[in-house]
Amino acid sequence: RRASLFQIEKMIETGVIKFLLIEKLDRLSRDSAYNIELLRKAAENGCDIIDVDQGGKIDIDDRSSRMIFHVKNFINEDYSYE
């Protein structure tokens, strides 16, 4: 994991940031398990993750948003092995 991503994770855990704006999910991380973990931490700490490519907040409580997140996550990780 990148050092800057580790810093962002700590800022989410401590409540320093309330939203994280990402251009695309694969720019955050291509590790799907890590993305799921980070999204849960964000939700637990009141931090919204806004995916510009997806067109809004990644909402783990919304079934369609969660499904899109998981599909994109799988595709991103699959392409990282090529």
CSV table of C-alpha atoms in Angstrom, one decimal:
chain,number,residue,atom,x,y,z
A,1,ARG,CA,0.0,0.0,0.0
A,2,ARG,CA,1.1,3.5,-0.7
A,3,ALA,CA,2.2,5.7,2.2
A,4,SER,CA,-0.3,8.4,1.2
A,5,LEU,CA,-3.2,5.9,1.2
A,6,PHE,CA,-2.1,4.8,4.7
A,7,GLN,CA,-2.3,8.4,5.8
A,8,ILE,CA,-5.8,8.8,4.3
A,9,GLU,CA,-6.9,5.6,6.1
A,10,LYS,CA,-5.7,7.0,9.4
A,11,MET,CA,-7.4,10.3,8.8
A,12,ILE,CA,-10.7,8.5,8.1
A,13,GLU,CA,-10.3,6.4,11.2
A,14,THR,CA,-9.8,9.5,13.4
A,15,GLY,CA,-12.6,11.5,11.8
A,16,VAL,CA,-10.3,14.2,10.4
A,17,ILE,CA,-11.9,14.0,6.9
A,18,LYS,CA,-15.6,13.7,6.2
A,19,PHE,CA,-15.4,12.8,2.5
A,20,LEU,CA,-12.9,11.4,0.0
A,21,LEU,CA,-13.3,12.3,-3.6
A,22,ILE,CA,-11.8,9.8,-6.0
A,23,GLU,CA,-11.7,10.0,-9.8
A,24,LYS,CA,-12.1,6.2,-10.2
A,25,LEU,CA,-12.2,3.3,-7.9
A,26,ASP,CA,-9.0,1.8,-9.4
A,27,ARG,CA,-7.1,5.0,-8.5
A,28,LEU,CA,-7.8,4.3,-4.8
A,29,SER,CA,-6.5,0.7,-4.8
A,30,ARG,CA,-6.7,-2.3,-7.0
A,31,ASP,CA,-6.9,-4.6,-4.0
A,32,SER,CA,-10.6,-5.4,-3.7
A,33,ALA,CA,-10.4,-6.7,-0.1
A,34,TYR,CA,-8.6,-3.5,0.9
A,35,ASN,CA,-11.2,-1.3,-0.9
A,36,ILE,CA,-14.0,-3.1,1.0
A,37,GLU,CA,-12.2,-2.6,4.3
A,38,LEU,CA,-11.6,1.1,3.6
A,39,LEU,CA,-15.2,1.6,2.5
A,40,ARG,CA,-16.5,0.0,5.8
A,41,LYS,CA,-14.1,2.1,7.9
A,42,ALA,CA,-15.3,5.2,6.1
A,43,ALA,CA,-18.9,4.4,6.7
A,44,GLU,CA,-18.2,3.6,10.4
A,45,ASN,CA,-16.5,7.0,10.8
A,46,GLY,CA,-18.9,9.2,8.9
A,47,CYS,CA,-16.7,9.6,5.9
A,48,ASP,CA,-18.4,9.5,2.4
A,49,ILE,CA,-16.4,8.2,-0.5
A,50,ILE,CA,-17.4,10.0,-3.7
A,51,ASP,CA,-16.6,8.2,-6.9
A,52,VAL,CA,-16.7,10.7,-9.8
A,53,ASP,CA,-16.7,8.0,-12.4
A,54,GLN,CA,-19.7,6.3,-10.7
A,55,GLY,CA,-21.4,9.6,-10.4
A,56,GLY,CA,-21.7,10.0,-6.6
A,57,LYS,CA,-21.3,8.5,-3.2
A,58,ILE,CA,-20.5,4.8,-2.8
A,59,ASP,CA,-23.3,3.9,-0.4
A,60,ILE,CA,-22.9,0.4,1.2
A,61,ASP,CA,-26.4,0.6,2.5
A,62,ASP,CA,-27.9,0.9,-1.0
A,63,ARG,CA,-28.1,-2.4,-2.9
A,64,SER,CA,-27.4,-1.0,-6.4
A,65,SER,CA,-24.5,1.2,-5.3
A,66,ARG,CA,-23.0,-1.7,-3.4
A,67,MET,CA,-23.4,-4.0,-6.4
A,68,ILE,CA,-21.7,-1.5,-8.7
A,69,PHE,CA,-18.9,-1.1,-6.2
A,70,HIS,CA,-18.3,-4.8,-6.0
A,71,VAL,CA,-18.4,-5.4,-9.8
A,72,LYS,CA,-16.0,-2.5,-10.4
A,73,ASN,CA,-13.8,-3.7,-7.6
A,74,PHE,CA,-13.6,-7.2,-9.1
A,75,ILE,CA,-12.8,-5.9,-12.6
A,76,ASN,CA,-10.1,-3.6,-11.3
A,77,GLU,CA,-8.4,-6.4,-9.4
A,78,ASP,CA,-8.7,-8.8,-12.3
A,79,TYR,CA,-7.0,-6.3,-14.7
A,80,SER,CA,-4.1,-5.7,-12.2
A,81,TYR,CA,-3.0,-9.3,-12.7
A,82,GLU,CA,-2.4,-8.9,-16.4
